Coordinates of C-alpha atoms and ligand atoms in Angstrom, one line a residue:
X1 CA 12.4 14.5 17.5
X2 CA 14.4 17.7 17.6
X3 CA 15.3 17.8 13.9
X4 CA 17.1 21.0 14.2
X5 CA 19.7 19.9 16.7
X6 CA 20.3 16.8 14.8
X7 CA 20.8 18.7 11.5
X8 CA 23.2 20.9 13.2
X9 CA 25.2 18.0 14.6
X10 CA 25.3 16.3 11.2
X11 CA 26.4 19.5 9.3
X12 CA 29.4 19.7 11.5
X13 CA 30.1 16.0 11.0
X14 CA 29.8 16.1 7.1
X15 CA 32.3 19.0 6.7
X16 CA 35.1 16.5 7.2
X17 CA 33.7 13.7 4.9
X18 CA 35.3 12.5 1.7
X19 CA 34.3 13.7 -1.7
X20 CA 32.6 11.8 -4.5
X21 CA 34.1 10.8 -7.8
X22 CA 30.9 12.1 -9.6
X23 CA 30.0 15.7 -10.6
X24 CA 28.6 18.0 -7.9
X25 CA 28.8 18.5 -4.4
X26 CA 29.0 16.0 -1.6
X27 CA 25.3 15.1 -1.2
X28 CA 25.1 14.4 2.6
X29 CA 24.4 18.0 3.6
X30 CA 21.6 18.5 1.2
X31 CA 20.1 15.0 1.8
X32 CA 20.0 15.8 5.6
X33 CA 18.1 18.9 4.9
X34 CA 15.7 17.2 2.5
X35 CA 15.0 14.3 4.7
X36 CA 14.9 16.5 7.8
X37 CA 12.0 18.4 6.3
X38 CA 10.2 15.6 4.7
X39 CA 10.4 13.4 7.7
X40 CA 9.6 16.2 10.2
X41 CA 6.4 16.2 12.3
X42 CA 5.1 19.2 10.4
X43 CA 4.5 17.0 7.4
X44 CA 2.5 14.7 9.6
X45 CA 3.6 11.4 7.9
X46 CA 2.7 12.5 4.3
X47 CA -0.4 10.5 3.9
X48 CA -1.9 10.7 0.4
X49 CA -4.6 13.4 0.2
X50 CA -3.6 15.2 3.5
X51 CA -2.2 18.7 4.0
X52 CA 1.1 17.1 5.1
X53 CA 1.4 15.4 1.7
X54 CA 0.6 18.6 -0.1
X55 CA 3.5 20.3 1.8
X56 CA 5.8 17.4 0.8
X57 CA 4.7 17.8 -2.8
X58 CA 5.3 21.5 -2.8
X59 CA 8.7 21.0 -1.3
X60 CA 9.6 18.6 -4.0
X61 CA 8.4 21.1 -6.7
X62 CA 10.7 23.8 -5.2
X63 CA 13.7 21.5 -5.3
X64 CA 13.1 20.5 -8.9
X65 CA 12.7 24.2 -9.8
X66 CA 15.9 25.1 -8.1
X67 CA 17.7 22.4 -10.0
X68 CA 16.3 23.9 -13.2
X69 CA 14.1 21.0 -14.4
X70 CA 11.0 21.5 -16.5
X71 CA 7.5 20.7 -15.2
X72 CA 6.1 17.6 -16.8
X73 CA 2.9 16.9 -14.8
X74 CA -0.6 17.8 -16.1
X75 CA -0.8 21.0 -14.0
X76 CA 2.8 22.3 -13.9
X77 CA 4.8 19.8 -11.9
X78 CA 1.8 18.2 -10.4
X79 CA -0.2 15.2 -11.8
X80 CA -3.4 14.9 -9.8
X81 CA -5.3 11.6 -9.6
X82 CA -8.4 10.6 -7.8
X83 CA -9.2 7.4 -6.0
X84 CA -12.6 6.4 -4.6
X85 CA -12.3 4.5 -1.3
X86 CA -14.8 1.9 -0.2
X87 CA -16.7 3.1 2.9
X88 CA -18.2 -0.4 3.2
X89 CA -15.3 -2.8 3.7
X90 CA -17.3 -5.7 2.6
X91 CA -18.1 -4.2 -0.8
X92 CA -16.1 -5.6 -3.7
X93 CA -15.5 -2.2 -5.2
X94 CA -16.0 1.4 -4.3
X95 CA -19.5 2.7 -5.0
X96 CA -21.0 6.0 -6.1
X97 CA -21.1 8.3 -3.1
X98 CA -18.0 6.8 -1.5
X99 CA -15.4 9.3 -0.5
X100 CA -12.5 10.2 -2.9
X101 CA -8.9 10.7 -2.1
X102 CA -7.0 13.2 -4.3
X103 CA -3.3 12.5 -4.6
X104 CA -0.6 14.1 -6.7
X105 CA 2.5 12.9 -8.3
X106 CA 5.3 15.4 -8.8
X107 CA 6.9 15.1 -12.3
X108 CA 10.0 16.9 -13.6
X109 CA 11.9 16.6 -16.8
X110 CA 15.5 17.0 -17.9
X111 CA 15.3 17.5 -21.6
X112 CA 18.5 16.6 -23.4
X113 CA 16.7 16.5 -26.8
X114 CA 17.3 12.8 -26.9
X115 CA 15.1 10.1 -28.4
X116 CA 14.5 8.1 -25.2
X117 CA 13.9 8.9 -21.6
X118 CA 15.1 7.3 -18.4
X119 CA 12.6 7.4 -15.5
X120 CA 13.9 7.9 -12.0
X121 CA 11.3 7.5 -9.2
X122 CA 10.7 7.4 -5.6
X123 CA 7.5 7.6 -3.6
X124 CA 7.1 10.5 -1.2
X125 CA 3.9 9.5 0.6
X126 CA 3.8 7.6 3.8
X127 CA 1.4 6.4 6.5
X128 CA 0.3 9.6 8.2
X129 CA -0.8 8.8 11.7
X130 CA -0.7 5.1 10.9
X131 CA -4.4 4.4 10.6
X132 CA -3.8 1.9 7.8
X133 CA -0.7 -0.1 7.0
X134 CA 1.1 0.6 10.3
X135 CA 2.7 -2.2 12.3
X136 CA 2.5 -0.1 15.4
X137 CA -0.1 -0.9 18.0
X138 CA 0.1 2.2 20.3
X139 CA -2.0 5.4 20.2
X140 CA -2.0 7.1 16.8
X141 CA 1.4 8.8 16.1
X142 CA 3.0 10.5 13.3
X143 CA 4.9 8.0 11.0
X144 CA 7.7 10.1 9.8
X145 CA 9.0 7.6 7.2
X146 CA 12.6 8.8 7.1
X147 CA 13.8 5.6 5.5
X148 CA 10.4 4.9 3.8
X149 CA 10.7 6.9 1.8
X150 CA 12.3 10.3 2.4
X151 CA 15.6 8.6 1.8
X152 CA 14.7 7.5 -1.8
X153 CA 13.2 11.0 -2.5
X154 CA 16.4 12.8 -1.3
X155 CA 18.5 10.4 -3.5
X156 CA 16.3 11.1 -6.5
X157 CA 16.6 14.9 -6.0
X158 CA 20.3 14.5 -5.7
X159 CA 20.6 12.5 -8.8
X160 CA 18.5 15.1 -10.6
X161 CA 21.0 17.8 -9.6
X162 CA 24.0 15.7 -10.7
X163 CA 22.5 14.6 -14.0
X164 CA 21.6 18.2 -14.8
X165 CA 25.3 19.1 -14.5
X166 CA 26.6 15.9 -16.2
X167 CA 27.7 15.3 -19.7
X168 CA 25.3 12.4 -20.1
X169 CA 23.2 13.4 -23.2
X170 CA 22.0 10.2 -24.9
X171 CA 18.8 10.1 -22.8
X172 CA 16.4 12.6 -21.3
X173 CA 15.5 12.0 -17.6
X174 CA 12.1 12.1 -16.1
X175 CA 12.0 12.3 -12.2
X176 CA 8.7 11.3 -10.5
X177 CA 7.9 11.6 -6.9
X178 CA 5.0 9.1 -6.5
X179 CA 2.0 9.5 -4.3
X180 CA -0.2 6.9 -2.9
X181 CA 2.4 4.1 -3.0
X182 CA 1.6 2.9 0.5
X183 CA -2.1 2.5 -0.5
X184 CA -1.1 0.1 -3.3
X185 CA 1.1 1.8 -6.0
X186 CA -1.7 4.4 -6.8
X187 CA 0.5 7.1 -8.1
X188 CA 2.7 4.9 -10.3
X189 CA -0.2 3.0 -11.6
X190 CA -2.0 6.2 -12.5
X191 CA 1.2 7.6 -14.2
X192 CA 1.8 4.6 -16.5
X193 CA -1.9 4.7 -17.6
X194 CA -1.8 8.5 -18.1
X195 CA 1.9 9.0 -19.0
X196 CA 3.1 12.5 -19.8
X197 CA 5.7 11.1 -22.2
X198 CA 5.0 8.2 -24.4
X199 CA 5.6 4.8 -22.7
X200 CA 7.3 3.6 -25.9
X201 CA 10.0 6.2 -25.3
X202 CA 10.8 5.1 -21.8
X203 CA 14.2 3.4 -21.8
X204 CA 14.2 2.0 -18.3
X205 CA 13.1 2.9 -14.9
X206 CA 15.0 3.2 -11.6
X207 CA 13.1 3.0 -8.3
X208 CA 14.5 3.9 -5.0
X209 CA 12.3 2.9 -2.0
X210 CA 14.0 2.6 1.4
X211 CA 17.5 3.2 0.7
X212 CA 18.6 4.9 3.9
X213 CA 19.6 2.0 6.2
X214 CA 22.7 0.4 4.6
X215 CA 23.8 -1.9 7.3
X216 CA 27.3 -2.8 8.5
X217 CA 27.5 -5.6 6.1
X218 CA 26.7 -3.1 3.3
X219 CA 24.0 -5.3 1.9
X220 CA 21.9 -3.7 -1.0
X221 CA 19.0 -5.5 -2.5
X222 CA 18.5 -4.9 -6.2
X223 CA 15.5 -6.2 -8.0
X224 CA 14.6 -6.3 -11.6
X225 CA 18.0 -7.4 -12.7
X226 CA 16.5 -9.8 -15.1
X227 CA 14.3 -7.3 -16.9
X228 CA 17.1 -6.4 -19.3
X229 CA 20.1 -8.4 -20.5
X230 CA 22.2 -5.2 -20.2
X231 CA 21.9 -5.0 -16.4
X232 CA 23.8 -7.7 -14.7
X233 CA 27.4 -7.1 -15.9
X234 CA 27.0 -3.4 -15.4
X235 CA 25.7 -3.8 -11.9
X236 CA 28.6 -6.0 -10.9
X237 CA 31.3 -4.0 -12.7
X238 CA 30.2 -0.6 -11.3
X239 CA 30.1 -1.8 -7.7
X240 CA 33.2 0.1 -6.6
X241 CA 31.6 0.8 -3.3
X242 CA 32.1 -2.6 -1.6
X243 CA 28.3 -3.1 -1.6
X244 CA 27.2 -6.6 -1.0
X245 CA 24.6 -7.0 -3.7
X246 CA 21.6 -9.2 -3.4
X247 CA 20.3 -9.5 -6.9
X248 CA 16.8 -10.6 -7.7
X249 CA 15.6 -11.0 -11.3
X250 CA 11.9 -10.4 -10.9
X251 CA 10.4 -7.1 -12.1
X252 CA 7.5 -7.5 -9.7
X253 CA 7.8 -6.4 -6.1
X254 CA 6.1 -4.3 -3.5
X255 CA 6.9 -0.9 -4.9
X256 CA 6.4 1.5 -7.9
X257 CA 8.8 -0.2 -10.3
X258 CA 6.2 -2.9 -10.7
X259 CA 3.9 -0.5 -12.6
X260 CA 6.6 0.2 -15.1
X261 CA 7.6 -3.5 -15.5
X262 CA 4.0 -4.3 -16.3
X263 CA 4.3 -2.0 -19.3
X264 CA 7.4 -3.9 -20.5
X265 CA 9.9 -1.4 -19.3
X266 CA 13.2 -2.6 -17.8
X267 CA 13.3 -1.8 -14.1
X268 CA 15.9 -1.6 -11.3
X269 CA 14.7 -1.3 -7.7
X270 CA 17.1 -0.3 -4.9
X271 CA 16.4 -1.3 -1.3
X272 CA 18.7 -1.5 1.8
X273 CA 16.4 -4.0 3.6
X274 CA 13.8 -4.4 6.3
X275 CA 14.2 -3.3 9.9
X276 CA 12.3 -3.2 13.0
X277 CA 11.3 0.4 12.6
X278 CA 9.5 -0.4 9.2
X279 CA 6.1 1.2 9.1
X280 CA 6.3 2.4 12.7
X281 CA 6.6 5.9 14.1
X282 CA 10.2 5.2 15.0
X283 CA 11.4 5.3 11.4
X284 CA 13.3 8.5 12.0
X285 CA 16.2 10.4 10.5
X286 CA 18.7 9.7 13.3
X287 CA 18.7 6.0 12.2
X288 CA 19.7 6.6 8.7
X289 CA 23.1 5.9 7.3
X290 CA 24.1 9.0 5.3
X291 CA 27.4 7.8 4.0
X292 CA 25.7 4.7 2.9
X293 CA 23.2 6.9 0.9
X294 CA 26.1 8.7 -0.6
X295 CA 27.7 5.5 -1.8
X296 CA 24.5 4.2 -3.2
X297 CA 23.8 7.5 -5.0
X298 CA 27.3 7.3 -6.6
X299 CA 26.6 3.7 -7.6
X300 CA 23.3 4.5 -9.1
X301 CA 24.9 7.4 -11.0
X302 CA 27.7 5.1 -12.3
X303 CA 25.0 2.7 -13.5
X304 CA 23.1 5.4 -15.4
X305 CA 26.4 6.6 -16.9
X306 CA 27.3 3.2 -18.1
X307 CA 23.8 2.7 -19.7
X308 CA 23.9 6.1 -21.4
X309 CA 23.5 5.0 -25.0
X310 CA 21.2 6.3 -27.7
X311 CA 19.8 2.9 -28.3
X312 CA 17.0 1.6 -25.9
X313 CA 17.7 -1.3 -23.6
X314 CA 16.0 -4.5 -24.6
X315 CA 13.3 -5.7 -22.2
X316 CA 13.0 -9.3 -20.9
X317 CA 10.1 -10.7 -19.0
X318 CA 11.1 -12.3 -15.8
X319 CA 9.6 -15.3 -14.0
X320 CA 7.4 -13.7 -11.5
X321 CA 8.9 -15.2 -8.3
X322 CA 5.9 -14.2 -6.1
X323 CA 3.5 -16.3 -8.2
X324 CA 5.6 -19.4 -7.4
X325 CA 5.6 -18.6 -3.7
X326 CA 3.6 -21.0 -1.6
X327 CA 0.2 -19.8 -0.2
X328 CA 0.0 -19.2 3.6
X329 CA -3.0 -19.5 5.8
X330 CA -1.1 -18.7 9.0
X331 CA 1.6 -16.2 10.0
X332 CA 4.4 -16.4 12.5
X333 CA 4.2 -12.6 13.1
X334 CA 7.9 -11.8 12.3
X335 CA 9.7 -9.6 9.9
X336 CA 12.2 -11.8 8.1
X337 CA 15.6 -10.4 7.3
X338 CA 15.5 -10.7 3.5
X339 CA 19.1 -9.8 3.3
X340 CA 20.4 -12.5 5.5
X341 CA 22.2 -15.1 3.4
X342 CA 23.4 -17.6 6.1
X343 CA 21.6 -20.8 6.8
X344 CA 18.0 -20.5 8.0
X345 CA 15.6 -17.6 8.3
X346 CA 16.8 -14.7 10.5
X347 CA 14.2 -12.7 12.4
X348 CA 14.5 -8.9 12.1
X349 CA 11.5 -8.0 14.1
X350 CA 8.7 -9.6 16.1
X351 CA 5.1 -8.3 15.9
X352 CA 3.5 -7.8 19.3
X353 CA 0.7 -10.1 20.2
X354 CA 1.5 -12.6 17.3
X355 CA 2.4 -16.2 17.7
X356 CA 6.2 -15.6 17.6
X357 CA 5.9 -12.9 20.2
X358 CA 3.9 -15.2 22.5
X359 CA 6.5 -17.9 22.1
X360 CA 9.2 -15.4 23.1
X361 CA 11.0 -15.4 19.7
X362 CA 13.4 -12.4 19.4
X363 CA 15.0 -10.2 16.9
X364 CA 18.2 -11.9 15.7
X365 CA 17.0 -15.5 16.3
X366 CA 17.5 -17.8 13.3
X367 CA 14.9 -20.3 12.6
X368 CA 16.5 -23.6 11.4
X369 CA 13.7 -26.1 11.5
X370 CA 9.9 -26.1 11.8
X371 CA 8.8 -29.5 13.2
X372 CA 10.9 -31.8 11.0
X373 CA 11.1 -29.4 8.0
X374 CA 14.5 -28.0 7.4
X375 CA 14.7 -24.2 6.9
X376 CA 17.7 -23.3 4.9
X377 CA 16.6 -20.0 3.3
X378 CA 13.6 -17.7 2.8
X379 CA 12.1 -20.1 0.2
X380 CA 12.3 -23.2 2.4
X381 CA 10.9 -21.1 5.3
X382 CA 7.9 -20.1 3.2
X383 CA 7.3 -23.7 2.1
X384 CA 7.5 -24.8 5.7
X385 CA 5.1 -22.1 6.8
X386 CA 2.6 -23.0 4.1
X387 CA 2.4 -26.5 5.6
X388 CA 0.5 -25.2 8.7
X389 CA -3.1 -24.1 9.3
X390 CA -4.8 -22.3 12.0
X391 CA -4.8 -24.1 15.4
X392 CA -1.6 -26.1 14.6
X393 CA 1.5 -25.8 16.8
X394 CA 5.1 -26.2 15.6
X395 CA 8.3 -26.8 17.4
X396 CA 10.8 -24.4 16.1
X397 CA 14.6 -25.1 16.3
X398 CA 16.1 -21.7 16.9
X399 CA 19.6 -20.5 16.8
X400 CA 20.1 -17.7 19.4
X401 CA 23.6 -16.5 19.7
X402 CA 25.8 -19.7 20.0
X403 CA 22.9 -21.8 21.4
X404 CA 20.2 -23.9 19.7
X405 CA 16.9 -23.8 21.5
X406 CA 13.4 -25.2 20.9
X407 CA 10.4 -22.9 21.0
X408 CA 6.8 -24.0 20.5
X409 CA 4.5 -21.7 18.6
X410 CA 0.8 -22.0 18.2
X411 CA -0.8 -20.6 15.1
X412 CA -4.1 -18.9 15.7
Ligands
ZN501 ZN1 8.0 2.6 0.7

């Protein structure tokens, strides 16, 4: 898209927006610039190991330098890592002679001479031209990843600038732009195994991955809330931004906080939810909710401020909800709306060519029943789905608008 014109329009708009009750400038203008650049076609979707990703990493280094942070990688701000990729898809592991991808995390430090360090992270890599991991079926196209995850990166940089100016001194702060997240948490996994500060000194970790699409209901998903007993009250009491919090206790989830949780570090992961542009070239800047990002940033800052004590938070292991989840052999081919909290499973997107698509299910449909199995929420939906196998058909009771209709899907 024409990023420049959009930036111009937005700059005019933000000049009349309200100010924050935290130190520093209103973040919207700078976030617009950061995301405008990271999610521009010049960065070609920031796939790990590509020139586009190098550009994004270099940009992040510049931003951290501007703010006055210290390098804390292994080569200045950079921490390089290598991953062999299987050239034979049937091989169990990569073999000698297989190609190698070089990724780099960007690591910056705010040294307050404190005992412990709070880690704040966001991945900056994305899907490039969508060869792998894309949900888009057209010709190869740049996946700009404005929400996933230029949004989280811009928020991390903003928090860095605010924390640098703040009076919070009981912790140091480590900011990490992770690479290779989309391939399976490569960068965060490498970092926790090769940390540039001792893991034992990490107080807790905040992860921001897809935080740019706060919806009209202001739903914000927060995971890891059970990883420290200190979290829950603070999260509720500091919510002065009318955010509708959807808390989940587990420290395991599909993003970089998982790597830290597995090292027994309390984690909090922020997420504004799935959408139909997820992992598609249409995840662009004009669809982001900038005032939402401002409110979420302020909220994260308030949480950090409340937790700013000299003593480390205690860690608690959570029940890993995903290991309790039923196993599936079939899929409907929809993107569920994980933030929907009414009765049933609300569909947020339908994948082309899949069973739901063929049965004419649509975004916004709410699945209430699969055959005679009642669907009341995500968990009962997953249980119902787990009951089917390839070749089965199912009659779905769907709520579409005010109507209830039946659609028959065939799992293949
Ligand atoms: Zn992501």
